[in-house]
JSON list of C-alpha atoms in Angstrom, two decimals:
[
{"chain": "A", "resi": 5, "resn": "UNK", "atom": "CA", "xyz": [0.00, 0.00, 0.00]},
{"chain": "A", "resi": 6, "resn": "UNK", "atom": "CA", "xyz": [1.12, 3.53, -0.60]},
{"chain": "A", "resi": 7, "resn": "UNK", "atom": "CA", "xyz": [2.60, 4.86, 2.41]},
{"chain": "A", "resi": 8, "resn": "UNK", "atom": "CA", "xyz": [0.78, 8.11, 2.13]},
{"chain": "A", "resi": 9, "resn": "UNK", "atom": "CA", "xyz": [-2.65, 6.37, 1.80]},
{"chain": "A", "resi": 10, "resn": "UNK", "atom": "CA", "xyz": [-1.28, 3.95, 4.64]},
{"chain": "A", "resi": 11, "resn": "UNK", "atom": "CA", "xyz": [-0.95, 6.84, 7.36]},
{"chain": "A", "resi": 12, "resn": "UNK", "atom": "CA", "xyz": [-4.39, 9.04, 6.18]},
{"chain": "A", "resi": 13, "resn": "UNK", "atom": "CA", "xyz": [-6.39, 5.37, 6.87]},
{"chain": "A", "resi": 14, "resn": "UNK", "atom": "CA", "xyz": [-4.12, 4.99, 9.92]},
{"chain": "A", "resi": 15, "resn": "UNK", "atom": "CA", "xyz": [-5.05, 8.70, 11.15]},
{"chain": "A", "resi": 16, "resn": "UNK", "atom": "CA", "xyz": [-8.60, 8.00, 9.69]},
{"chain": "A", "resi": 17, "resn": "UNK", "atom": "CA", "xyz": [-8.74, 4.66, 12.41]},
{"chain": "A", "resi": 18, "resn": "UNK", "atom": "CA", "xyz": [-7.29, 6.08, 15.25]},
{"chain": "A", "resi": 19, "resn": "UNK", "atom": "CA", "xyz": [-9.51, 8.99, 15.67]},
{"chain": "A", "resi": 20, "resn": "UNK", "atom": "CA", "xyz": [-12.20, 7.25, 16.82]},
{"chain": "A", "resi": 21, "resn": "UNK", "atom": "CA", "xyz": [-15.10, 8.23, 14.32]},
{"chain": "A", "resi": 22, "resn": "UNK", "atom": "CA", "xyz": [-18.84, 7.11, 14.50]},
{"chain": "A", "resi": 23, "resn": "UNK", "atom": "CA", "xyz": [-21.68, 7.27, 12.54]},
{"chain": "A", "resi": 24, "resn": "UNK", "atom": "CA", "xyz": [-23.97, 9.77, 13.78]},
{"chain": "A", "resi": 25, "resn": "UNK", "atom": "CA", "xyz": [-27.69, 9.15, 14.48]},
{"chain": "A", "resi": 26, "resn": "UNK", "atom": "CA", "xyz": [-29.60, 10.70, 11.37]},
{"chain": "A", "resi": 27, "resn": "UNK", "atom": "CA", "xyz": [-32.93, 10.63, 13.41]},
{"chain": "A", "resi": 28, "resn": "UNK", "atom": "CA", "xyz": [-32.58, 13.51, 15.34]},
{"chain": "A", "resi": 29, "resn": "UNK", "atom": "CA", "xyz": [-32.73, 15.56, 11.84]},
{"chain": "A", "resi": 30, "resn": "UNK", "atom": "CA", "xyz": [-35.21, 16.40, 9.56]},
{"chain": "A", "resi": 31, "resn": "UNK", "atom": "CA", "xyz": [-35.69, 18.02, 6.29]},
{"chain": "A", "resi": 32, "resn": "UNK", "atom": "CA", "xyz": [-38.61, 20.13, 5.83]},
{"chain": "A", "resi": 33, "resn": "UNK", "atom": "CA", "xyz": [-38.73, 21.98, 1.95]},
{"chain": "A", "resi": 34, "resn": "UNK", "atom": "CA", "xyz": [-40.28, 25.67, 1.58]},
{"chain": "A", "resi": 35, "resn": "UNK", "atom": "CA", "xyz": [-43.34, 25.56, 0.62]},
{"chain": "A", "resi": 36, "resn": "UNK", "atom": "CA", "xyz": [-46.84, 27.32, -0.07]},
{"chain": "A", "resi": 37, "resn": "UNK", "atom": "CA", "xyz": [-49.98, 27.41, -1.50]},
{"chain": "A", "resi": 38, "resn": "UNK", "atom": "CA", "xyz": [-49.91, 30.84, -2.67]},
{"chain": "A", "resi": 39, "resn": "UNK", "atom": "CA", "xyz": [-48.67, 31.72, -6.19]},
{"chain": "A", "resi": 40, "resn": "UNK", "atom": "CA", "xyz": [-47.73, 35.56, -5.48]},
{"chain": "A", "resi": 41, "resn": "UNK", "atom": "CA", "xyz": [-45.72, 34.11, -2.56]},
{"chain": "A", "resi": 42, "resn": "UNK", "atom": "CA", "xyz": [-44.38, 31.46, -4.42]},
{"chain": "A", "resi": 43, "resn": "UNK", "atom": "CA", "xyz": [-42.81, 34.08, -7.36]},
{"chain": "A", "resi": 44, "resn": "UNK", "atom": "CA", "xyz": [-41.87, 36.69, -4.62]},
{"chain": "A", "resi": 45, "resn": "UNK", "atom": "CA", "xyz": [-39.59, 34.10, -3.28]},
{"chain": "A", "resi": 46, "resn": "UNK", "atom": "CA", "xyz": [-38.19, 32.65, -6.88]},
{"chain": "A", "resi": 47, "resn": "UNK", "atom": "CA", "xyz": [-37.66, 36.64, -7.62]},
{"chain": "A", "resi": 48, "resn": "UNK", "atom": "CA", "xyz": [-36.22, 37.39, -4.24]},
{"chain": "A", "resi": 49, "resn": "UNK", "atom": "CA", "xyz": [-33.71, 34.87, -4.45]},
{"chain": "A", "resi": 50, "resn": "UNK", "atom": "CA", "xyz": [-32.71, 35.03, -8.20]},
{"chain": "A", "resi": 51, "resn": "UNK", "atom": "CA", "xyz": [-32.21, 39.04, -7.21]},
{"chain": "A", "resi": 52, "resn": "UNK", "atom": "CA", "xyz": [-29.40, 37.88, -4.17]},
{"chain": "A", "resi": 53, "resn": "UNK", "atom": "CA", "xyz": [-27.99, 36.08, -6.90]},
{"chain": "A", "resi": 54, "resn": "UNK", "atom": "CA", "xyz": [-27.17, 38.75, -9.05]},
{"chain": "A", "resi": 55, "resn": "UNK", "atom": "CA", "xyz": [-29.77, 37.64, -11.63]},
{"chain": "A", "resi": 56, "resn": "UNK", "atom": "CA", "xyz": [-32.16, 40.38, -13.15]},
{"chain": "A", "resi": 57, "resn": "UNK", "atom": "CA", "xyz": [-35.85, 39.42, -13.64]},
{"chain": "A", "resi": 58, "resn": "UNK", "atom": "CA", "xyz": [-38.61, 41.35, -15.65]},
{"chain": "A", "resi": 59, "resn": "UNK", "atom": "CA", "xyz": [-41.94, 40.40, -14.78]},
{"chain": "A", "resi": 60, "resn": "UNK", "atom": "CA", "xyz": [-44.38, 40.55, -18.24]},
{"chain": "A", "resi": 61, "resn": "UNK", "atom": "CA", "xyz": [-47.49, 38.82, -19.95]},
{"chain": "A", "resi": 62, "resn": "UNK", "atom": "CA", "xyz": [-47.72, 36.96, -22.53]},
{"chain": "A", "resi": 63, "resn": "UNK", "atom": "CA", "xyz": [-48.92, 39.28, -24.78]},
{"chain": "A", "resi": 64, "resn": "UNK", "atom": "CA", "xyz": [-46.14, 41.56, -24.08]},
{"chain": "A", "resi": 65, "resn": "UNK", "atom": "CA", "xyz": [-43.61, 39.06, -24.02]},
{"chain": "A", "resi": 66, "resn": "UNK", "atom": "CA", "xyz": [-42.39, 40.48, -27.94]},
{"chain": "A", "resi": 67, "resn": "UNK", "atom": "CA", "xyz": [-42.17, 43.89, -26.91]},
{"chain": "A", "resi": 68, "resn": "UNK", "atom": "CA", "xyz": [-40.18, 43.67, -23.53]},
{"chain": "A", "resi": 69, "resn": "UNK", "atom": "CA", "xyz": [-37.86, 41.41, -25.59]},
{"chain": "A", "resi": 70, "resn": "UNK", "atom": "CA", "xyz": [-37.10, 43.73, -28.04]},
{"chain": "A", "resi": 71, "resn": "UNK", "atom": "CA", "xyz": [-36.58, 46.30, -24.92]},
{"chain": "A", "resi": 72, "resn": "UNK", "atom": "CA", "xyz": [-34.22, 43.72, -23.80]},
{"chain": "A", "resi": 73, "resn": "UNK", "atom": "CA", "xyz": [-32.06, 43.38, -26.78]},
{"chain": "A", "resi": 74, "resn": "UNK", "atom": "CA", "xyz": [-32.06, 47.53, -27.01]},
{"chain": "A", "resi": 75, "resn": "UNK", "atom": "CA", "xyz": [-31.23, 48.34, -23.69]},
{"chain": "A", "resi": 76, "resn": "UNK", "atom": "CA", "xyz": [-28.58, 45.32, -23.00]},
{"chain": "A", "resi": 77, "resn": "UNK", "atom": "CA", "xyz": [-27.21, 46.45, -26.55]},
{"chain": "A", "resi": 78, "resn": "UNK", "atom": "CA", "xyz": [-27.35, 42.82, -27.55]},
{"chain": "A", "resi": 79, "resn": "UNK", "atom": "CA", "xyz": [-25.75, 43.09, -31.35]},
{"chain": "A", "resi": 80, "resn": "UNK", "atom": "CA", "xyz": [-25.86, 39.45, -32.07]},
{"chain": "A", "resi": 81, "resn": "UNK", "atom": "CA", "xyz": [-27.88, 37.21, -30.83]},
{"chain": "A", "resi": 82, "resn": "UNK", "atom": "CA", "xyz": [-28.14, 33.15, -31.10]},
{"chain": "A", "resi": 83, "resn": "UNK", "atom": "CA", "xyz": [-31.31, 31.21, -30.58]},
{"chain": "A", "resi": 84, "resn": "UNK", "atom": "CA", "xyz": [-33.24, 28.05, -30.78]},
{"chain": "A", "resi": 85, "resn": "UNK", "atom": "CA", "xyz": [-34.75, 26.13, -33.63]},
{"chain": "A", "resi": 86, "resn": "UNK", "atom": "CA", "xyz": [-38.17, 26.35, -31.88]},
{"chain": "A", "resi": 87, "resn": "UNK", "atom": "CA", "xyz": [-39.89, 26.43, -29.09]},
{"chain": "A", "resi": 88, "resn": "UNK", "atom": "CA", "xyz": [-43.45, 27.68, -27.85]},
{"chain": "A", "resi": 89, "resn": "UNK", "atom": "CA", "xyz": [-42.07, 31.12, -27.48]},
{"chain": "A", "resi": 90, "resn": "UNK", "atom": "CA", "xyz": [-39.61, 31.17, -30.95]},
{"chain": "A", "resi": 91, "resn": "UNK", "atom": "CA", "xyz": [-41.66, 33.37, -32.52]},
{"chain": "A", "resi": 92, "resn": "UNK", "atom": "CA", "xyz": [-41.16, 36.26, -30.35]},
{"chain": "A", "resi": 93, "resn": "UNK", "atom": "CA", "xyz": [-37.48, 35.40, -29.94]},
{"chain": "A", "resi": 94, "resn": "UNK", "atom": "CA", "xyz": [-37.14, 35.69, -33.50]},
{"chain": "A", "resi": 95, "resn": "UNK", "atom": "CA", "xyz": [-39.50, 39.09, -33.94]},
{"chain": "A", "resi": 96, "resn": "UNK", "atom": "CA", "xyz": [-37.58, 40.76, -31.00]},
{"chain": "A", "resi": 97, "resn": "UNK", "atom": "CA", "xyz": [-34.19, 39.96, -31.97]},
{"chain": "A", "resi": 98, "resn": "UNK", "atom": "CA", "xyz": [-35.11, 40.44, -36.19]},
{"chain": "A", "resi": 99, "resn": "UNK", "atom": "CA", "xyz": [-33.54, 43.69, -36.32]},
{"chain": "A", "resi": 100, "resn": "UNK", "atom": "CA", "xyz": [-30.43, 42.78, -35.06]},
{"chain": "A", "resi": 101, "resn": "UNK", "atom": "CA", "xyz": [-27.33, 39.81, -36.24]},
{"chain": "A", "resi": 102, "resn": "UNK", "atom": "CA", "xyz": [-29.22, 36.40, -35.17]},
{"chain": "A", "resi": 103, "resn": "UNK", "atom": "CA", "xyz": [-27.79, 33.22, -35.53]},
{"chain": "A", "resi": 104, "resn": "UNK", "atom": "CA", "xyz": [-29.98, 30.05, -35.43]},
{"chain": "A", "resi": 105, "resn": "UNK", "atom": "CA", "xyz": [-28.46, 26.80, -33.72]},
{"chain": "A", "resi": 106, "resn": "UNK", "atom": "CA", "xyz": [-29.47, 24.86, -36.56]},
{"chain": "A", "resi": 107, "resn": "UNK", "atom": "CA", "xyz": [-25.73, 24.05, -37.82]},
{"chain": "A", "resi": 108, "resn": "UNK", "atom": "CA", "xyz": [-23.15, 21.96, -36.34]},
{"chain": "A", "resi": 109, "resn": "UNK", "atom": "CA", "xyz": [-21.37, 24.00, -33.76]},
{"chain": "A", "resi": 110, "resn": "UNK", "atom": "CA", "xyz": [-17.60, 23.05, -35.50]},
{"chain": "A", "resi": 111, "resn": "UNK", "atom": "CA", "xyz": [-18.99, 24.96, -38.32]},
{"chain": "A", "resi": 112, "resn": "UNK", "atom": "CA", "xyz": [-19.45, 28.39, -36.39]},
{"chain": "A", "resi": 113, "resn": "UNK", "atom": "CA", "xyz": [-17.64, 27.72, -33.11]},
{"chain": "A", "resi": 114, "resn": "UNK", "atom": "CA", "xyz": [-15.21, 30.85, -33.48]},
{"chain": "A", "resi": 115, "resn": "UNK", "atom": "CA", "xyz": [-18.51, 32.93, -33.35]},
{"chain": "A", "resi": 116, "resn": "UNK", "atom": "CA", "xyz": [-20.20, 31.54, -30.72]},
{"chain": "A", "resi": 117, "resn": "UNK", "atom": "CA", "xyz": [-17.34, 31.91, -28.42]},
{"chain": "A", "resi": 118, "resn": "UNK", "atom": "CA", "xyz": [-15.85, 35.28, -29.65]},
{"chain": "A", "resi": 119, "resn": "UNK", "atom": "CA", "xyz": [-18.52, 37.04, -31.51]},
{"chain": "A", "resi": 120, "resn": "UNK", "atom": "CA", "xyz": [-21.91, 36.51, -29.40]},
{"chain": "A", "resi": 121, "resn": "UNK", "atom": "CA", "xyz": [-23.40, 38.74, -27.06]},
{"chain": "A", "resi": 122, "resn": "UNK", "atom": "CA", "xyz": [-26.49, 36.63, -25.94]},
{"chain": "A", "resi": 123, "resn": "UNK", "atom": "CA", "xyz": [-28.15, 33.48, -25.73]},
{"chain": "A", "resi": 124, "resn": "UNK", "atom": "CA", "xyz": [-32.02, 33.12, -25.75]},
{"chain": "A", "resi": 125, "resn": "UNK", "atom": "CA", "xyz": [-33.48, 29.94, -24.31]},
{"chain": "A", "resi": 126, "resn": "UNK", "atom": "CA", "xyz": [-36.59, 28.69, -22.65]},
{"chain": "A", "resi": 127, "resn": "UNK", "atom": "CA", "xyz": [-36.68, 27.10, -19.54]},
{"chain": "A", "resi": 128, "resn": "UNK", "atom": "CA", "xyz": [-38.45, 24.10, -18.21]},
{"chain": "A", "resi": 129, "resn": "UNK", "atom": "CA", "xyz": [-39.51, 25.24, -14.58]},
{"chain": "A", "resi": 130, "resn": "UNK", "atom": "CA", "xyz": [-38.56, 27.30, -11.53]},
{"chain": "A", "resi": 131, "resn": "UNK", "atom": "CA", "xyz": [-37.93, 26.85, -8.43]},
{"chain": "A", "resi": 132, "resn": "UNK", "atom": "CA", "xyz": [-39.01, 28.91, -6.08]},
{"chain": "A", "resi": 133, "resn": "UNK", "atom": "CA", "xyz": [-37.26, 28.26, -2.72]},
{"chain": "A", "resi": 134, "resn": "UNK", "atom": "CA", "xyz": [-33.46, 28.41, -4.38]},
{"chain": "A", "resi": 135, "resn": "UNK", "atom": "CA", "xyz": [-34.21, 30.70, -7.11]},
{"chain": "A", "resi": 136, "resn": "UNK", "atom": "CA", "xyz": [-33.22, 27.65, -9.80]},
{"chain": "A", "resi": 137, "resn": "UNK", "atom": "CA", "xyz": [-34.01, 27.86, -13.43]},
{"chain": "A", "resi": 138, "resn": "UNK", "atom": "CA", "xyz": [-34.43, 23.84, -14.60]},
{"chain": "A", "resi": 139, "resn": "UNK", "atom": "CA", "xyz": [-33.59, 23.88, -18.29]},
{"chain": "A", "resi": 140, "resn": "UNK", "atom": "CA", "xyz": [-33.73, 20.74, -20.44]},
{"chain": "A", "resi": 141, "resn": "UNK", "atom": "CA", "xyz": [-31.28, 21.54, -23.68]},
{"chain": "A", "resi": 142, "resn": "UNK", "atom": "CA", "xyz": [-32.47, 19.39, -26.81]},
{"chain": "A", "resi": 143, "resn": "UNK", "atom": "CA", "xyz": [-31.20, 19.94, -30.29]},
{"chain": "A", "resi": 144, "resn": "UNK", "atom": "CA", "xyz": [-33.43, 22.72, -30.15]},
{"chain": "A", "resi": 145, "resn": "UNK", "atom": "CA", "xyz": [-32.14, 24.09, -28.15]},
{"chain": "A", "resi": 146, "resn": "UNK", "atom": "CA", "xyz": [-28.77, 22.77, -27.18]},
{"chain": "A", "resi": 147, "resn": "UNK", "atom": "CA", "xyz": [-26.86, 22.87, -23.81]},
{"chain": "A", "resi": 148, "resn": "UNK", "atom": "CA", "xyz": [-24.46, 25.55, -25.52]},
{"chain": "A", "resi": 149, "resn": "UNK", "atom": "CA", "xyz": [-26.82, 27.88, -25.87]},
{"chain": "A", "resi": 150, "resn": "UNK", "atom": "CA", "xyz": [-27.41, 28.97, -22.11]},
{"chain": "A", "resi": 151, "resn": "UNK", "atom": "CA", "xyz": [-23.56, 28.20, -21.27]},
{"chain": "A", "resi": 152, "resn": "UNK", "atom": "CA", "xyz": [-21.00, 30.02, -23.82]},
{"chain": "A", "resi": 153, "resn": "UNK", "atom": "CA", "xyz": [-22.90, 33.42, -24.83]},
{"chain": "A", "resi": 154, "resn": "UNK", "atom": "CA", "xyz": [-21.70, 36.06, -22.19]},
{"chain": "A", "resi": 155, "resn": "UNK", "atom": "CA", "xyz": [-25.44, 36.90, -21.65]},
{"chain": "A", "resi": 156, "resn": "UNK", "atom": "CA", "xyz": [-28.68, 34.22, -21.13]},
{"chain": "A", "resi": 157, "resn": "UNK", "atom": "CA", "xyz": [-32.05, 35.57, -21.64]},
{"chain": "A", "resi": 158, "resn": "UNK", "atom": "CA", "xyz": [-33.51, 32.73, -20.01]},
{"chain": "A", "resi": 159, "resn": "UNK", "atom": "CA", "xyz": [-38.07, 32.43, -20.81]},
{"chain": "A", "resi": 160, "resn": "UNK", "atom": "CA", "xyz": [-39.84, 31.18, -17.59]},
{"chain": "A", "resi": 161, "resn": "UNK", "atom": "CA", "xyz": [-43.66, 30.67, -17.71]},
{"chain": "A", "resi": 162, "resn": "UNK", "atom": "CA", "xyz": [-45.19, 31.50, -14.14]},
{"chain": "A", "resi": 163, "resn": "UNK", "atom": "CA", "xyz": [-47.11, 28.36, -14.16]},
{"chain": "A", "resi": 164, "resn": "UNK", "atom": "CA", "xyz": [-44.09, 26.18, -13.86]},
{"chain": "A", "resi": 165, "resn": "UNK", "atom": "CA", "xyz": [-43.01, 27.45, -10.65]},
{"chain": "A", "resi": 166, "resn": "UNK", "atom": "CA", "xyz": [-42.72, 24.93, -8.11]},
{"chain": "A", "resi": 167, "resn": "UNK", "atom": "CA", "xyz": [-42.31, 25.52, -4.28]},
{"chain": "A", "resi": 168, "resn": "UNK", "atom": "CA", "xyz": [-38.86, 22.74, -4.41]},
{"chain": "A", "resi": 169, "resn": "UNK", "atom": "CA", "xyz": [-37.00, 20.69, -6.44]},
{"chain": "A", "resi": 170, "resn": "UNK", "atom": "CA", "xyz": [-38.31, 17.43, -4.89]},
{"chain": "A", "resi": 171, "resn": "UNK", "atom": "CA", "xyz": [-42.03, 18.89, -5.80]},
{"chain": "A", "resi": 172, "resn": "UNK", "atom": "CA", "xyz": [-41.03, 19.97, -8.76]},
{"chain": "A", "resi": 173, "resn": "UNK", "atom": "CA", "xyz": [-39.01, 16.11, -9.78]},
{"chain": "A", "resi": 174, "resn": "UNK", "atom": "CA", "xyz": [-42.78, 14.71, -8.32]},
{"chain": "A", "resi": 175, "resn": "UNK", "atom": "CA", "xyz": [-45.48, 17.13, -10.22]},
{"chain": "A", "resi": 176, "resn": "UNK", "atom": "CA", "xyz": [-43.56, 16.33, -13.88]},
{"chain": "A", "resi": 177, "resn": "UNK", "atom": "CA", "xyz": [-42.86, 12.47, -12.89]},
{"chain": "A", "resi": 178, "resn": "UNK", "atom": "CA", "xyz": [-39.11, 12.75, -13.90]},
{"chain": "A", "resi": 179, "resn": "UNK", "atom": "CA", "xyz": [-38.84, 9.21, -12.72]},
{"chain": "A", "resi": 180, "resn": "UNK", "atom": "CA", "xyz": [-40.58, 8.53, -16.07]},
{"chain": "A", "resi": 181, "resn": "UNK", "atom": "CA", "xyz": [-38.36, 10.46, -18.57]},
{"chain": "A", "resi": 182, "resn": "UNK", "atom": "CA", "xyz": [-35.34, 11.95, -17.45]},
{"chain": "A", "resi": 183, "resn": "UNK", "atom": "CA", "xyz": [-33.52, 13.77, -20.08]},
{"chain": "A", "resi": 184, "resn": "UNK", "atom": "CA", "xyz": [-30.10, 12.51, -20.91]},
{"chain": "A", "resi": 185, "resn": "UNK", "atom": "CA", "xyz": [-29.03, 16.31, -19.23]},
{"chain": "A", "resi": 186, "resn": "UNK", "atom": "CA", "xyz": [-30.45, 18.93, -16.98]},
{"chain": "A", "resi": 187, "resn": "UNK", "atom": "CA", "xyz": [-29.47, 21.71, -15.83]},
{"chain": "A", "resi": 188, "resn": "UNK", "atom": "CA", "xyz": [-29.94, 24.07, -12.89]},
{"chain": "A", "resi": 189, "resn": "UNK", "atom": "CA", "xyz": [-29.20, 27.55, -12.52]},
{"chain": "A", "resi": 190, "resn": "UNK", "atom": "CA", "xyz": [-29.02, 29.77, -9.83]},
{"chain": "A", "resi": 191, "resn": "UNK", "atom": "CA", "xyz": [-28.07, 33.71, -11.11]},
{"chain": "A", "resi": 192, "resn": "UNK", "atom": "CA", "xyz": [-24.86, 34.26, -13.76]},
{"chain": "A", "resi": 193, "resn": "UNK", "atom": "CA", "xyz": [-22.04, 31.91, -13.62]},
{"chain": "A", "resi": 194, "resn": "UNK", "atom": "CA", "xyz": [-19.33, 32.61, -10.27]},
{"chain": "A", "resi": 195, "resn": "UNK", "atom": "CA", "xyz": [-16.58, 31.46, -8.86]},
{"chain": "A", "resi": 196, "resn": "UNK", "atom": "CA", "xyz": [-14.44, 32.21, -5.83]},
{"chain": "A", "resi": 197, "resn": "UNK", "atom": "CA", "xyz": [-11.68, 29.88, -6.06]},
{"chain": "A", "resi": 198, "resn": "UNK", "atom": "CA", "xyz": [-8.77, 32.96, -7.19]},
{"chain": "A", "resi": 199, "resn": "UNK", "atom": "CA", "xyz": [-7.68, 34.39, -3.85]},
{"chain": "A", "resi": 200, "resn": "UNK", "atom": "CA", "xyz": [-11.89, 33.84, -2.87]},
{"chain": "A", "resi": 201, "resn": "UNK", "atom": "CA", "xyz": [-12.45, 37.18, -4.76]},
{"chain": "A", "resi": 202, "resn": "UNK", "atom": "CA", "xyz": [-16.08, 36.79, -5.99]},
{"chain": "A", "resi": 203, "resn": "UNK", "atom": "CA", "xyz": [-16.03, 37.15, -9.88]},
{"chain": "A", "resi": 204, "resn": "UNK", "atom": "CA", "xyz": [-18.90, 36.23, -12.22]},
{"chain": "A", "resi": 205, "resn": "UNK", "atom": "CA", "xyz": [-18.61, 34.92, -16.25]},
{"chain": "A", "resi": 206, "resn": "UNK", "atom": "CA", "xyz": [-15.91, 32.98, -15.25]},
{"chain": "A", "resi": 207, "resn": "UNK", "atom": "CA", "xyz": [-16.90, 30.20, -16.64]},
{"chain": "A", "resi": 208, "resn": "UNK", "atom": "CA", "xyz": [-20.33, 30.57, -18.34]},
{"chain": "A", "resi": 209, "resn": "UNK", "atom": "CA", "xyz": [-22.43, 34.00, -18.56]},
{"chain": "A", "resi": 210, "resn": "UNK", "atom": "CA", "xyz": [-22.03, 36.77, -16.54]},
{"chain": "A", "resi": 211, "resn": "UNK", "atom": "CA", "xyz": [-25.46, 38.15, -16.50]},
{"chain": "A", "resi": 212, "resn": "UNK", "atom": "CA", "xyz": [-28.61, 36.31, -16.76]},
{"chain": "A", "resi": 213, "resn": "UNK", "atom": "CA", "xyz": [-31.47, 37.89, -17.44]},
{"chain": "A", "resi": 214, "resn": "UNK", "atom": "CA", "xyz": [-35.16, 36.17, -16.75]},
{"chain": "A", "resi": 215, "resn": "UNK", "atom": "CA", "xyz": [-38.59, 37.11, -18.06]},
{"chain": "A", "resi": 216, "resn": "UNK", "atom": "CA", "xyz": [-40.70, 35.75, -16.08]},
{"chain": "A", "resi": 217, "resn": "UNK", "atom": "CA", "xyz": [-44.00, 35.32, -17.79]},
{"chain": "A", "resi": 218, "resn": "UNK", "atom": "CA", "xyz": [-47.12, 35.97, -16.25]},
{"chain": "A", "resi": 219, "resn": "UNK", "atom": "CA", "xyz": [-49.25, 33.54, -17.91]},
{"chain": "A", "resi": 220, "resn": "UNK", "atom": "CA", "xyz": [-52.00, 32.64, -15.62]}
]
């Protein structure tokens, strides 16, 4: 055995440790029956994490898009091959440079690395207590999308807010079709790990903006 591994299990042994009693603790998720309280939390929290969210309705969804891409000065954009809300994405971001993820990525890597300013996606759900977006890429929308452009423009429907992820895994029945990838996120990308000085777009988007739809 290597020595080094043969002295941490030594130490490891000789200190005595027990398994502690898990019945003295309990888990108890956020939860409520109210929907404003239920989006006041999801907005509160996305806000401490440095996230920006614009509250809108459906019907103004196109509009306060196109405000988006104006005021952010998003020059060129890349979206989706569909999606229920593709039309508006591509009405709102017409005017401007867009580039549709319909090619193979080797074939315009350069520009979605260098060249992009932001990446409109939709999002599967919300979660409320954390302040989680739940995205499920497809080749509609690919994983790339929400990870590589500097900015996300991320498209959450009200009516998929759930209270907490376990409610959230139980009301769609991911036990029955679990994508091949999901992903969760929780304000622009960070990381403290340089001298734990907070910096953000380190390794994904900086700023994430979400529209959260008011649809019912």
């Amino acid at each position: 055995m290597n020595p080094a591994r043969s002295t941490i299990l030594s130490r490891l042994r000789d200190a005595g440790a027990h398994p502690v009693s898990s019945n003295n603790h309990s888990y108890s998720p956020w939860q409520t029956d109210s929907d404003e309280e239920r989006q006041q939390r999801f907005v509160e929290a996305m806000i401490a994490s440095h996230a920006e969210v614009i509250s809108t309705k459906v019907e103004l969804l196109e509009s306060t898009l196109t405000e988006v891409v104006a005021t952010k000065q998003l020059k060129r954009i890349a979206i989706g091959k569909d999606g229920e809300f593709i039309h508006e994405i591509q009405q709102a971001s017409g005017q401007n440079d867009v580039i549709s993820f319909d090619q193979d990525i080797r074939e315009w890597k350069h520009e979605l690395f260098e060249q992009v300013d932001a990446g409109i996606t939709h999002c599967l759900a919300g979660i409320a207590d954390t302040g989680t977006l739940v995205l499920w890429p497809s080749t509609d929308e690919p994983r790339t999308l929400s990870l590589i452009p500097p900015t996300h423009v991320a498209l959450l429907k009200r009516s998929t807010l759930s209270n907490n992820f376990a409610e959230l895994i139980r009301q769609q029945a991911w036990h029955i079709g679990m994508p091949t990838n999901a992903i969760l996120v929780s304000g622009p990308s960070k990381t403290a790990d340089i001298q734990q000085t907070l910096a953000y777009g380190a390794h994904g988007p900086k700023e994430l903006i979400v529209i959260l739809i008011e649809d019912r």
